[in-house]
mmCIF file of C-alpha atoms and ligand atoms in Angstrom:
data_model
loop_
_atom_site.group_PDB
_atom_site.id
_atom_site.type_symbol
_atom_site.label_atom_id
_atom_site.label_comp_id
_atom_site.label_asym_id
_atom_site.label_seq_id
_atom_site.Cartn_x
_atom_site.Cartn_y
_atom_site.Cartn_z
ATOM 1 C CA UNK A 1 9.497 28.380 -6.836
ATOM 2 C CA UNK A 2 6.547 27.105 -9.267
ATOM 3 C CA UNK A 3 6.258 23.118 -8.800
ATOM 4 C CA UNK A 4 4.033 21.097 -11.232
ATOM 5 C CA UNK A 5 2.239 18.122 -9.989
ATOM 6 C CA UNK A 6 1.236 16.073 -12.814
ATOM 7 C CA UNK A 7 -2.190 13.952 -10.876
ATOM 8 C CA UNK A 8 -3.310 14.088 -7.409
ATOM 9 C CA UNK A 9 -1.190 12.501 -5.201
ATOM 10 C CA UNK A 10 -1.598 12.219 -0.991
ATOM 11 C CA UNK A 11 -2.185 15.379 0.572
ATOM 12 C CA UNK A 12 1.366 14.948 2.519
ATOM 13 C CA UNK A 13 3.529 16.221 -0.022
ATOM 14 C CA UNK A 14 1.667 18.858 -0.898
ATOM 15 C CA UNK A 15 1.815 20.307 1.866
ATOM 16 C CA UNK A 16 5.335 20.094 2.977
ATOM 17 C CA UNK A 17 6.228 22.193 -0.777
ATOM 18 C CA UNK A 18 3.667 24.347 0.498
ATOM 19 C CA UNK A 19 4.774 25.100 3.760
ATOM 20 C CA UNK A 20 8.905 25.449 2.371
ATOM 21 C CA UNK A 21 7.178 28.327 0.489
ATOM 22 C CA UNK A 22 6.892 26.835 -2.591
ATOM 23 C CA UNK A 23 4.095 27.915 -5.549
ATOM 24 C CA UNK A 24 2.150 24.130 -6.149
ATOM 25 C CA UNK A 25 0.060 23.653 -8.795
ATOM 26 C CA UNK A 26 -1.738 20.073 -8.941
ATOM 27 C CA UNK A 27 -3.432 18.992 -12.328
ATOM 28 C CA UNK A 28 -7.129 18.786 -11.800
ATOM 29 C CA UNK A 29 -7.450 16.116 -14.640
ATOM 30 C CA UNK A 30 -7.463 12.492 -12.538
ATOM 31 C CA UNK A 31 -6.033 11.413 -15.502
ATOM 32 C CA UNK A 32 -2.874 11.338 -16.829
ATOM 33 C CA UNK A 33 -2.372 14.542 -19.187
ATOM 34 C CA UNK A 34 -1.553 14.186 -23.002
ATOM 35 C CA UNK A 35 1.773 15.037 -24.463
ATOM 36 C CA UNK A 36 0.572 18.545 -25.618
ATOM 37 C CA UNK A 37 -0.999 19.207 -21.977
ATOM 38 C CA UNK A 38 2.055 18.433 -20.155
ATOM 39 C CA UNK A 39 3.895 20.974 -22.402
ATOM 40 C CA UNK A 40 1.900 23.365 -21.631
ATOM 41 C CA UNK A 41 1.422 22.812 -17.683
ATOM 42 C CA UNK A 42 4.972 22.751 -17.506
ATOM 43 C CA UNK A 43 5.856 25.962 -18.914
ATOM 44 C CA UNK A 44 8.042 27.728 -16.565
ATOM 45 C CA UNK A 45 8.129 25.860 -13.611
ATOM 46 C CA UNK A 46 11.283 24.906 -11.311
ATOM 47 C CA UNK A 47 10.344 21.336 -10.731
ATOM 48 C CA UNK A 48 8.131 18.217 -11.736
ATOM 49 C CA UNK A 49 6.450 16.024 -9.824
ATOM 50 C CA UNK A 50 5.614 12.969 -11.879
ATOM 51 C CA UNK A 51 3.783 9.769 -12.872
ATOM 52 C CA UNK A 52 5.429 6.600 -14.203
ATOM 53 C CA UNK A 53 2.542 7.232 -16.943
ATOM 54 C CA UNK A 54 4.235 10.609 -18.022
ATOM 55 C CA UNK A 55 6.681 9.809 -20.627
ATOM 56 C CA UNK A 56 9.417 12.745 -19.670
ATOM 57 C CA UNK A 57 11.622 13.636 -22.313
ATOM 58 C CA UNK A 58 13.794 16.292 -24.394
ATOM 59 C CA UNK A 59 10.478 17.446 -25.891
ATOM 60 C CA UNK A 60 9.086 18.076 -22.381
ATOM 61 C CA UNK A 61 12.335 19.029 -20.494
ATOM 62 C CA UNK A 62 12.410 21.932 -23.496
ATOM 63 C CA UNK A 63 8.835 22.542 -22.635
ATOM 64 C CA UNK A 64 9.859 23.173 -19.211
ATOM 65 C CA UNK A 65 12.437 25.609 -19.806
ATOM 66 C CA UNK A 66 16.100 26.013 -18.429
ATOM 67 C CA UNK A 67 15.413 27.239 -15.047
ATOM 68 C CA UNK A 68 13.513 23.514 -14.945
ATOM 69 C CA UNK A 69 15.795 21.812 -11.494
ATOM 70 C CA UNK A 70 14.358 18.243 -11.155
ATOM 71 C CA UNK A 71 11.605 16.028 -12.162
ATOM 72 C CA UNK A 72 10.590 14.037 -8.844
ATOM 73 C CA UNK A 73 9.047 10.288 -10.216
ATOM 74 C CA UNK A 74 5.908 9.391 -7.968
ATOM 75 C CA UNK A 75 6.949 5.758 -8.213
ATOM 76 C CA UNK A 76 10.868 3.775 -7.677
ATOM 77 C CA UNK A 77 10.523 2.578 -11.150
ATOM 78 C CA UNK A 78 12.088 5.386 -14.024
ATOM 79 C CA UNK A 79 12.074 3.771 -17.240
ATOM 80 C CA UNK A 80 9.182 6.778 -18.429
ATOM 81 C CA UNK A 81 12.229 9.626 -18.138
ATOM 82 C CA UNK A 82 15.097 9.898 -20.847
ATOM 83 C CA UNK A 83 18.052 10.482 -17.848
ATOM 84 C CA UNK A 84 20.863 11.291 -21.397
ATOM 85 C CA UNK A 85 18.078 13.865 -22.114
ATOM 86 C CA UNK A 86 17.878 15.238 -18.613
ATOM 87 C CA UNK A 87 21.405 14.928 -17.890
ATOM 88 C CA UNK A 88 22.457 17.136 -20.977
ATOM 89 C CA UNK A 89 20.161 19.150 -19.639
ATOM 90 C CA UNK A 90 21.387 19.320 -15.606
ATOM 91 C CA UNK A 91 18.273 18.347 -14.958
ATOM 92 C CA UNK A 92 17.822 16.184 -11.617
ATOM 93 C CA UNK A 93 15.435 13.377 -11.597
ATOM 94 C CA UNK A 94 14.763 11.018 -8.193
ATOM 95 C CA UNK A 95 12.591 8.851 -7.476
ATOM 96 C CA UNK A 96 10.744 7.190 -4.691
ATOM 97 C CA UNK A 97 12.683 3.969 -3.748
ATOM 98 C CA UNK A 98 12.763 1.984 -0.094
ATOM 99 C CA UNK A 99 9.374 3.492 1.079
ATOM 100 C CA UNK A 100 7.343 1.260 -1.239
ATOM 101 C CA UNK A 101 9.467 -1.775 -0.736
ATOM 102 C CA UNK A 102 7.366 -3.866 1.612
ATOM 103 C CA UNK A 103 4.071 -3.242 -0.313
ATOM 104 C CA UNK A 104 5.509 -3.977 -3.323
ATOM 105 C CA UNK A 105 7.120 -7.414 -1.675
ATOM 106 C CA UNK A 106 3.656 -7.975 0.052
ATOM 107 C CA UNK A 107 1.832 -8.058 -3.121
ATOM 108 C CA UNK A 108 3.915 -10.365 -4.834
ATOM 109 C CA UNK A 109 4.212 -12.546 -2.195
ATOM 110 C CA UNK A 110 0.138 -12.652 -2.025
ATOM 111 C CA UNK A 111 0.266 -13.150 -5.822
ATOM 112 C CA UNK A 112 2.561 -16.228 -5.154
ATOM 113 C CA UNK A 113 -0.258 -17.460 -2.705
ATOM 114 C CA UNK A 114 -3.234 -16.623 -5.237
ATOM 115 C CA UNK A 115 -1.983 -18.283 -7.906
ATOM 116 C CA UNK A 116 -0.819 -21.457 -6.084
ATOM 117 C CA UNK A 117 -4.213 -22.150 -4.366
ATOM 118 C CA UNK A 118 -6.193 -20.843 -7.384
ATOM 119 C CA UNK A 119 -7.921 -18.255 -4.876
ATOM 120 C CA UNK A 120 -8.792 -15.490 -7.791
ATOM 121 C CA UNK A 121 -10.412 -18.872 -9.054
ATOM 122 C CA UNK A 122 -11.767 -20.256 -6.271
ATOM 123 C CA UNK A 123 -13.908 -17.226 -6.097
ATOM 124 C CA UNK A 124 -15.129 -16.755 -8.754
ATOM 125 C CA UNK A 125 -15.944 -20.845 -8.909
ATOM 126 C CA UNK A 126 -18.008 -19.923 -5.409
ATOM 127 C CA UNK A 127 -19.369 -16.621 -7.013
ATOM 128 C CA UNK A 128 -21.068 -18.327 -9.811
ATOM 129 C CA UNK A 129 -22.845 -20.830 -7.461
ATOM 130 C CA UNK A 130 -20.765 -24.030 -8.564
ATOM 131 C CA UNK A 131 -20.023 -25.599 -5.596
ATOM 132 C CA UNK A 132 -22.071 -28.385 -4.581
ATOM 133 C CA UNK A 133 -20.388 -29.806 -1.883
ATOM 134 C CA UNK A 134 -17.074 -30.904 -1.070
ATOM 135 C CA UNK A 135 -14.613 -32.501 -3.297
ATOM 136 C CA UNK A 136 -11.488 -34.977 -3.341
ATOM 137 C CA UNK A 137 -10.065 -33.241 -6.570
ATOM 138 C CA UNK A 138 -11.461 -30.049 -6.323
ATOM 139 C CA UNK A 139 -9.270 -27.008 -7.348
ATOM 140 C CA UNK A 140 -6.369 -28.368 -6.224
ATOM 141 C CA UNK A 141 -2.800 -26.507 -6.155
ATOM 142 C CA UNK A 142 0.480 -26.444 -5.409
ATOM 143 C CA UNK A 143 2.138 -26.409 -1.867
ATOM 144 C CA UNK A 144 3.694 -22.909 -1.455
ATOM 145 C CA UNK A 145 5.760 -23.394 2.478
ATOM 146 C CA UNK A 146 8.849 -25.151 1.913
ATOM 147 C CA UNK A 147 9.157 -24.794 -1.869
ATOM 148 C CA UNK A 148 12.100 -23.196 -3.625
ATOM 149 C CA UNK A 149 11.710 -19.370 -4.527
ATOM 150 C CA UNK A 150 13.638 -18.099 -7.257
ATOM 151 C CA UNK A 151 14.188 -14.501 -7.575
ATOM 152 C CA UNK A 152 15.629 -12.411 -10.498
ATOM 153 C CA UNK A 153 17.177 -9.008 -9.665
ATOM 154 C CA UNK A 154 18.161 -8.983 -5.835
ATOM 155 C CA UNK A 155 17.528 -5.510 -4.976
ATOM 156 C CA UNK A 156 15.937 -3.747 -2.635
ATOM 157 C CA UNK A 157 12.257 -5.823 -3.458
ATOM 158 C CA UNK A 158 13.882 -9.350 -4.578
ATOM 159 C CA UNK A 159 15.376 -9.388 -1.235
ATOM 160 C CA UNK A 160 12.248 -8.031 0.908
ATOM 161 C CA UNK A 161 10.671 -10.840 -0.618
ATOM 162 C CA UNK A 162 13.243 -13.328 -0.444
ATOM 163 C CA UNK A 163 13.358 -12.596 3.364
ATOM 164 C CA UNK A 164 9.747 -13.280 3.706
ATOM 165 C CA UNK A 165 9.702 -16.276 1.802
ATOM 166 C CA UNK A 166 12.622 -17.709 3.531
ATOM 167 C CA UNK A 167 11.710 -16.810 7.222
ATOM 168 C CA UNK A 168 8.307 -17.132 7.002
ATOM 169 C CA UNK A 169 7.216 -19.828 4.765
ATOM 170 C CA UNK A 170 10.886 -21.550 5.298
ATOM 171 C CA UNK A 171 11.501 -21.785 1.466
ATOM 172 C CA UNK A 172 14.651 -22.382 -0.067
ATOM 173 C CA UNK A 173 15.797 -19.019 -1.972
ATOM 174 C CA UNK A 174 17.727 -18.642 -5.031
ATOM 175 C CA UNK A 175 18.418 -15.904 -7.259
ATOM 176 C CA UNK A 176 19.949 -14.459 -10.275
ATOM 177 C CA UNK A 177 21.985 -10.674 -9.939
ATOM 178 C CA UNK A 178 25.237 -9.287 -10.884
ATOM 179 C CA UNK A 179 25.586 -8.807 -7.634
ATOM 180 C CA UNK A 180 25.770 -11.833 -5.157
ATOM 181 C CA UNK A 181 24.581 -10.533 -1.482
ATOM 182 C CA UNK A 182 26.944 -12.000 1.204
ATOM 183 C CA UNK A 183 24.832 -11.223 3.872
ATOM 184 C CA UNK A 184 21.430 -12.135 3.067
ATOM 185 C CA UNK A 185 23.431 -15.587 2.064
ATOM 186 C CA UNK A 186 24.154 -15.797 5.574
ATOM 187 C CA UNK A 187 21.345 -14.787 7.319
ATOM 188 C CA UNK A 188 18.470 -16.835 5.139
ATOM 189 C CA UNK A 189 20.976 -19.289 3.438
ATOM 190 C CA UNK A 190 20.100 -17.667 -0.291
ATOM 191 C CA UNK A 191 22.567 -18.994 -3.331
ATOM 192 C CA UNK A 192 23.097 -16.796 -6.298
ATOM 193 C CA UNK A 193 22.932 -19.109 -9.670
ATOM 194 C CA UNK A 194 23.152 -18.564 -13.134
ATOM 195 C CA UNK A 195 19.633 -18.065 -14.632
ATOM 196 C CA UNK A 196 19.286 -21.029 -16.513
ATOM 197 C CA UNK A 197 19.645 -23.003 -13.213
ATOM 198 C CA UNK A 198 17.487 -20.773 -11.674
ATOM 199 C CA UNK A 199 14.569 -21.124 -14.150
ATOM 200 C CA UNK A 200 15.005 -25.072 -14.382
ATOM 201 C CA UNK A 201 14.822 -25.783 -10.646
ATOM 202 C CA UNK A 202 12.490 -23.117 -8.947
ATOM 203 C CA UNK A 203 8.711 -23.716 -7.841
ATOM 204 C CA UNK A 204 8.146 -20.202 -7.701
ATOM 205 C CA UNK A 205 10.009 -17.344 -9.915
ATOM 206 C CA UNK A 206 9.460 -13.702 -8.979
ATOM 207 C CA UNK A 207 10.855 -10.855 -11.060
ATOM 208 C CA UNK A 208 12.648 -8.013 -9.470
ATOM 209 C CA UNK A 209 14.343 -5.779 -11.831
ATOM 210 C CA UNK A 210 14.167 -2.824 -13.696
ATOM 211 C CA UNK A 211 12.933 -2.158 -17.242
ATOM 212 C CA UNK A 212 16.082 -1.482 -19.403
ATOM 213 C CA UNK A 213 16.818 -2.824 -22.953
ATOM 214 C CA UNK A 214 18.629 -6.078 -21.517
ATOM 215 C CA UNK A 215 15.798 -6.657 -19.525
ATOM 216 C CA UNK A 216 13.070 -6.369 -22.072
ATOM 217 C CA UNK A 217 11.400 -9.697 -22.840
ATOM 218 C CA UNK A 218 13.743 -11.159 -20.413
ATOM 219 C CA UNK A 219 11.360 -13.696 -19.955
ATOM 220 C CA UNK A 220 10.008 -15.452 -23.314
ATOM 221 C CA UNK A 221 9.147 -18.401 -24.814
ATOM 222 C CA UNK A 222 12.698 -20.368 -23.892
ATOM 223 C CA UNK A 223 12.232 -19.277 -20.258
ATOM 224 C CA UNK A 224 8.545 -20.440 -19.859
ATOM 225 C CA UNK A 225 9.493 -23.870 -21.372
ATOM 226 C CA UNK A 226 12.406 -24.296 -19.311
ATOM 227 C CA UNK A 227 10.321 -23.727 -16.230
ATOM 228 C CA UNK A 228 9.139 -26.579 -14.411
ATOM 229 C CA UNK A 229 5.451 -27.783 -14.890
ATOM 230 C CA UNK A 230 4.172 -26.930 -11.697
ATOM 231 C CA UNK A 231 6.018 -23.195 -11.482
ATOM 232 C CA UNK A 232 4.156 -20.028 -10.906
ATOM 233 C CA UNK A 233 5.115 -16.864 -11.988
ATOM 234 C CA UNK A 234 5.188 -13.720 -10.880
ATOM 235 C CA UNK A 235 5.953 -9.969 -12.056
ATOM 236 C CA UNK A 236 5.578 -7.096 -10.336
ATOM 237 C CA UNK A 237 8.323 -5.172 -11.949
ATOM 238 C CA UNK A 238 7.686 -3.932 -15.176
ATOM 239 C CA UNK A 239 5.479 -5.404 -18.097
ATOM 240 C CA UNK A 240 7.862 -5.617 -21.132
ATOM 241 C CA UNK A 241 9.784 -7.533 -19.177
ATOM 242 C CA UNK A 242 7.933 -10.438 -19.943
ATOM 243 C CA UNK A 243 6.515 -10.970 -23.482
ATOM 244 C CA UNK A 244 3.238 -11.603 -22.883
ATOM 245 C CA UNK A 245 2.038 -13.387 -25.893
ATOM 246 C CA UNK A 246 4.410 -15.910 -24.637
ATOM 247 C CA UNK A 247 2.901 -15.804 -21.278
ATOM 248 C CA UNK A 248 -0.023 -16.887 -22.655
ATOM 249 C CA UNK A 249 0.912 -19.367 -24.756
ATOM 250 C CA UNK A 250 2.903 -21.108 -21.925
ATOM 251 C CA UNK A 251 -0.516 -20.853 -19.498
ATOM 252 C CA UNK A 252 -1.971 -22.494 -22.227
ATOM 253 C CA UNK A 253 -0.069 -25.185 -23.440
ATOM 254 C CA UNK A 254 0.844 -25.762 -19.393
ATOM 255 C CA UNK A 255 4.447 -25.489 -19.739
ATOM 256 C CA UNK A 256 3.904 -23.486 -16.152
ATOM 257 C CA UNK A 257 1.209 -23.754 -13.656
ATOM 258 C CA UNK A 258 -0.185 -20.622 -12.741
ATOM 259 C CA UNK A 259 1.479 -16.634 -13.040
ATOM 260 C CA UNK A 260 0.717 -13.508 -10.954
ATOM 261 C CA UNK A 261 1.014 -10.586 -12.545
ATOM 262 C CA UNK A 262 0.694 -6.765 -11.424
ATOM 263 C CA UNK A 263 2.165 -5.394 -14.366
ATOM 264 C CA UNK A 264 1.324 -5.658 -17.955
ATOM 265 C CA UNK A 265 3.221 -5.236 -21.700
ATOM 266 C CA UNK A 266 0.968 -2.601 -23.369
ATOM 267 C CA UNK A 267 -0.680 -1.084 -19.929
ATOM 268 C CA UNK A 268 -3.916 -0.279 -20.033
ATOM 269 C CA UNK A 269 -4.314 -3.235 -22.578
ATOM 270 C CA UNK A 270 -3.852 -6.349 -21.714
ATOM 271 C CA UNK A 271 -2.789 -8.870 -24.053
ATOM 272 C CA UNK A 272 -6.138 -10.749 -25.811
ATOM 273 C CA UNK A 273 -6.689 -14.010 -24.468
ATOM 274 C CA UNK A 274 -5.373 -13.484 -21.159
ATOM 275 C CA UNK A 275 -8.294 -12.735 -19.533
ATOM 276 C CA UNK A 276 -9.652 -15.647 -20.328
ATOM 277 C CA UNK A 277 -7.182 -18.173 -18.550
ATOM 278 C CA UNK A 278 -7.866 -19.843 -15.340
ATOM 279 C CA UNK A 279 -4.898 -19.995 -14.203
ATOM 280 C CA UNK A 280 -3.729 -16.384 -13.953
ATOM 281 C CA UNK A 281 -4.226 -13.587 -11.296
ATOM 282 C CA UNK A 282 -4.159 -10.420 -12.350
ATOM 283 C CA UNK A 283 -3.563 -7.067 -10.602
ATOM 284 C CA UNK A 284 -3.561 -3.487 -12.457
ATOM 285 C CA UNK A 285 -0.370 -2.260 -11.110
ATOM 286 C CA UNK A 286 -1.848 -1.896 -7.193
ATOM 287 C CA UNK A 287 1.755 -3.442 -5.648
ATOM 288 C CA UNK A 288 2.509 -0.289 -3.957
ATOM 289 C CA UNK A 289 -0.929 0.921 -3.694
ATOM 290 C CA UNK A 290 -1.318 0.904 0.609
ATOM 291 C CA UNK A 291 -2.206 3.979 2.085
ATOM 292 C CA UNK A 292 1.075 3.832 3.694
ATOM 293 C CA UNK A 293 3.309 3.497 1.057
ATOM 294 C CA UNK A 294 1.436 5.781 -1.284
ATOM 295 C CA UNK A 295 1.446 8.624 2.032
ATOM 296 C CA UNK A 296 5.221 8.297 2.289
ATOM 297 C CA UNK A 297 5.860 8.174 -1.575
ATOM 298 C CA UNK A 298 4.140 11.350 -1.590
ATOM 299 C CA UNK A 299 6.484 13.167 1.092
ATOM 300 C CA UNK A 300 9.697 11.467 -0.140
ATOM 301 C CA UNK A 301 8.901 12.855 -3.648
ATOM 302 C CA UNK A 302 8.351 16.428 -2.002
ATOM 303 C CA UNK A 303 11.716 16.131 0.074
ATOM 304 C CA UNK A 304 13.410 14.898 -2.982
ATOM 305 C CA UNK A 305 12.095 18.381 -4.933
ATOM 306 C CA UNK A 306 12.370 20.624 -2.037
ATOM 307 C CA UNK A 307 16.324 19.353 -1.641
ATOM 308 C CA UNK A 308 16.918 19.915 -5.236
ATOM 309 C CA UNK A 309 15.518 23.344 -5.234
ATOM 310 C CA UNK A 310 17.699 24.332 -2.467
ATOM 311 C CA UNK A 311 20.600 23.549 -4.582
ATOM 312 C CA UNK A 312 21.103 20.167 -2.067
ATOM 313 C CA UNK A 313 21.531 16.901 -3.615
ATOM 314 C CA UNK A 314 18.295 15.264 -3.495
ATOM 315 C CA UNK A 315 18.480 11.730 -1.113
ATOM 316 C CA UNK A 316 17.018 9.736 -3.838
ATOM 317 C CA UNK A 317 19.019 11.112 -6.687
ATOM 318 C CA UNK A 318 18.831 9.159 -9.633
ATOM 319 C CA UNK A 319 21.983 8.292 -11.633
ATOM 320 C CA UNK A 320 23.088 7.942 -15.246
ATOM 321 C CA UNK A 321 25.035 4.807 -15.301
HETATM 322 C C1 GLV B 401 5.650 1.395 -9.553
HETATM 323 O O1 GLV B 401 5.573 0.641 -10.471
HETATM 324 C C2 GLV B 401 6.850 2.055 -9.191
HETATM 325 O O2 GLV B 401 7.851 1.975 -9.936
HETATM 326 O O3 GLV B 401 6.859 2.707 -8.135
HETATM 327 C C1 GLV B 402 13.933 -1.587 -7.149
HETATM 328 O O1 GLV B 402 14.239 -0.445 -7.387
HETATM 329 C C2 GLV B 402 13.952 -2.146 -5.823
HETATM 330 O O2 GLV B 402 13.766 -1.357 -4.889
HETATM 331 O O3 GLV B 402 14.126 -3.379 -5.725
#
């Protein structure tokens, strides 16, 4: 069956729909394809492999065509497909969840560390030839080992991270879900607490969930300020998430220390002005970006379509709730 890969991905994947007979096409464009491009490349094909950058809707599914089985997201994040509109279509869509996990954990974990010892800073300070020797005072930041950790959405990520925090750096772990998680309580002594208690008491705050209308600008204005003066910040999750104009304006105005951020509001732009601040480390959505993780989301994305087109259900089927 005809498979459309919307970007080069790792070889991996490709492969394996090659070799279960399947007819791959892979755009050439490194780049991801406008709305009227997609349409067209899509024409007629049994399955989709996609980029969190390809918005996939009715417009597209209808594109597609009926005999159109799944659209297989390149990433664990799927806020770029309409599920209603694939749904009413019996269209499958999965994603690429557990393989990414640690890499995405890893990175904010390192932008914890960058933004409490000012590293991003520190070398560019170096860079520029400023340092003349050293300093009582100089570019001083927060303690990270032994701090409290607060973590909002406990999933498969928060709690990657929560464990490394907790074991590693013996920090005290607290987090906000719907869901408390018994055993994680028990093995690293975590606490599930309303938010407002989480925001007002945490030295670090890490953002774990994913991008849905109750989650957009989950963090604003109100958050920042109830944050204590010496918190970092860090999202790797989505960008609306956090409102970014408030961002800055809390970097500014030093309502929070420092922030780490992977992902942005209006990707590729980032929000004017915060560039410009010290006191932020910024990454361009590279949390899952390890050869490893980006190898295996390749094949489980493959597995996913090659399931689906055998009329299996795909293991990381995606669910309307
Ligand atoms: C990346 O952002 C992903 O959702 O995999
Ligand atoms: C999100 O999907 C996660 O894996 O935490």
């Amino acid at each position: 069956m005809k498979v459309f890969v919307t970007r080069k991905i790792p070889q991996v994947g490709l492969d394996l729909l090659a070799q279960a007979g399947h007819m791959v096409e892979v755009s050439e464009l490194d780049r991801p394809l406008t709305r009227d491009e997609l349409k067209q490349k899509v024409s007629g094909v049994e399955a989709i492999l996609s980029q969190l950058t390809d918005k996939i809707d009715e417009e597209i599914l209808d594109a597609a065509g009926k005999q159109l089985k799944v659209v297989a997201n390149y990433a664990v994040g799927y806020d770029n497909i309409n599920l209603k509109d694939a749904e009413t279509r019996r269209v499958l869509i999965t994603n690429t969840p557990d393989v990414l996990t640690d890499a995405v954990a890893d990175q904010a974990f390192a932008l914890m560390m960058a933004a409490a010892r000012r590293i991003a800073e520190s070398d560019r300070f170096a860079r520029a030839g400023k340092y003349t020797g050293w300093q009582p005072f100089l570019l001083l930041g927060q303690d990270v080992f032994g701090k409290t950790l607060g973590i909002v959405g406990l999933g498969r990520i928060g709690s990657a991270l929560a464990k490394r925090a907790a074991k590693g750096f013996s920090m005290r772990i607290l987090y906000h879900d719907q869901k408390p998680n018994a055993e994680l309580d028990a093995e690293i002594g975590s606490k599930n607490v309303e938010m407002d208690e989480l925001l007002k008491t945490s030295d670090f705050i890490s953002v774990h969930v994913p991008l849905l209308d109750s989650t957009r600008h989950l963090f604003s204005t109100k958050q920042f300020e109830m944050m204590k003066k010496t918190a970092v910040f860090v999202n790797t999750s989505r960008g609306p998430v956090v409102d970014e104009a408030a961002l800055l304006e809390a970097l500014k105005k030093g309502d929070i220390f420092g922030a780490g951020i992977d992902v942005w509001e209006f990707e590729p732009k980032l929000t004017a002005g915060l560039s410009e601040l010290p006191n932020i480390v910024i990454t361009p959505h590279t949390a899952s970006a390890t050869i490893e993780a980006r190898n295996n989301m390749s094949k489980v994305a493959a597995e996913n379509i090659i399931a689906a087109l055998k009329g299996e259900v795909p293991p990381n089927l995606v669910k309307l709730v």
